[in-house]
CSV table of C-alpha atoms in Angstrom, one decimal:
chain,number,residue,atom,x,y,z
M,1452,UNK,CA,59.1,59.8,87.9
M,1453,UNK,CA,61.1,56.7,87.6
M,1454,UNK,CA,60.0,54.1,90.2
M,1455,UNK,CA,62.2,52.3,92.5
M,1456,UNK,CA,61.3,49.0,90.8
M,1457,UNK,CA,62.8,50.2,87.6
M,1458,UNK,CA,66.0,51.3,89.3
M,1459,UNK,CA,66.2,48.1,91.3
M,1460,UNK,CA,65.8,46.1,88.1
M,1461,UNK,CA,68.6,48.0,86.4
M,1462,UNK,CA,70.9,47.5,89.4
M,1463,UNK,CA,70.1,43.8,89.6
M,1464,UNK,CA,70.8,43.4,85.8
M,1465,UNK,CA,74.1,45.3,85.9
M,1466,UNK,CA,75.5,44.0,89.2
M,1467,UNK,CA,77.6,45.9,91.7
M,1468,UNK,CA,80.8,46.0,89.6
M,1469,UNK,CA,79.4,48.0,86.7
M,1470,UNK,CA,79.3,51.8,86.5
M,1471,UNK,CA,75.8,53.3,86.0
M,1472,UNK,CA,75.2,56.9,85.1
M,1473,UNK,CA,71.8,58.4,85.7
M,1474,UNK,CA,71.5,61.3,83.3
M,1475,UNK,CA,69.2,64.2,84.3
M,1476,UNK,CA,68.8,62.4,87.7
M,1477,UNK,CA,66.5,64.9,89.3
M,1478,UNK,CA,66.4,64.0,93.0
M,1479,UNK,CA,68.7,61.0,92.4
M,1480,UNK,CA,66.3,58.3,93.4
M,1481,UNK,CA,68.5,55.8,91.6
M,1482,UNK,CA,71.6,56.8,93.5
M,1483,UNK,CA,69.7,56.7,96.8
M,1484,UNK,CA,68.5,53.2,96.1
M,1485,UNK,CA,72.0,52.1,95.0
M,1486,UNK,CA,73.6,53.4,98.2
M,1487,UNK,CA,70.9,51.9,100.3
M,1488,UNK,CA,71.8,48.5,98.7
M,1489,UNK,CA,75.5,49.0,99.3
M,1490,UNK,CA,76.2,49.8,95.7
M,1491,UNK,CA,78.6,52.6,95.2
M,1492,UNK,CA,78.9,52.6,91.4
M,1493,UNK,CA,75.8,54.7,90.5
M,1494,UNK,CA,76.4,58.3,89.5
M,1495,UNK,CA,73.7,60.9,89.2
M,1496,UNK,CA,74.1,63.9,86.9
M,1497,UNK,CA,71.7,66.8,87.4
M,1498,UNK,CA,72.0,70.4,86.0
M,1499,UNK,CA,69.4,72.0,88.3
M,1500,UNK,CA,71.3,73.6,91.2
M,1501,UNK,CA,68.3,73.3,93.6
M,1502,UNK,CA,67.9,69.6,93.0
M,1503,UNK,CA,71.7,69.0,93.2
M,1504,UNK,CA,72.0,70.8,96.5
M,1505,UNK,CA,69.1,68.9,98.0
M,1506,UNK,CA,70.6,65.6,97.0
M,1507,UNK,CA,74.1,66.5,98.1
M,1508,UNK,CA,72.8,67.5,101.6
M,1509,UNK,CA,70.7,64.4,101.8
M,1510,UNK,CA,73.7,62.3,100.9
M,1511,UNK,CA,75.8,64.0,103.5
M,1512,UNK,CA,73.2,63.4,106.1
M,1513,UNK,CA,73.2,59.7,105.3
M,1514,UNK,CA,77.0,59.4,105.0
M,1515,UNK,CA,76.6,58.4,101.3
M,1516,UNK,CA,79.5,59.3,98.9
M,1517,UNK,CA,78.7,62.8,97.8
M,1518,UNK,CA,81.1,62.5,94.8
M,1519,UNK,CA,78.5,60.3,93.2
M,1520,UNK,CA,76.2,63.3,92.6
M,1521,UNK,CA,77.4,65.6,89.9
M,1522,UNK,CA,76.1,69.1,89.1
M,1523,UNK,CA,76.7,69.4,85.4
M,1524,UNK,CA,75.1,69.6,81.9
M,1525,UNK,CA,74.8,66.0,80.6
M,1526,UNK,CA,76.5,67.2,77.4
M,1527,UNK,CA,79.7,68.1,79.3
M,1528,UNK,CA,80.4,64.7,81.0
M,1529,UNK,CA,83.1,62.3,80.0
M,1530,UNK,CA,81.2,59.0,79.6
M,1531,UNK,CA,84.1,56.8,78.6
M,1532,UNK,CA,84.3,54.9,82.0
M,1533,UNK,CA,80.6,54.1,82.4
M,1534,UNK,CA,79.1,50.7,81.5
M,1535,UNK,CA,75.5,51.7,81.3
M,1536,UNK,CA,73.2,54.8,81.3
M,1537,UNK,CA,69.8,55.6,82.5
M,1538,UNK,CA,68.0,58.4,80.8
M,1539,UNK,CA,64.3,58.9,81.4
M,1540,UNK,CA,62.3,60.3,78.6
M,1541,UNK,CA,59.0,61.9,79.7
M,1542,UNK,CA,56.1,60.8,77.4
M,1543,UNK,CA,53.2,63.1,77.1
């Protein structure tokens, strides 16, 4: 799992005016942190419907922008508007 420190560092480096796409976001920890910090330019892409629905419901509960959470295959996204990407590779 990606820790909040890693996400916070990415957000600090990019600044609030850059678009970040978290690919294979899981439970969208990066987007939660970004929204908590008032940052609305972090998008999370997750293919798993259970995770996506959990995150969408949690976003709705907190009045976060639900359009920042996308249920899709990462191979089917138009990436042309994004400035940076986060993609976590599990090492075993």
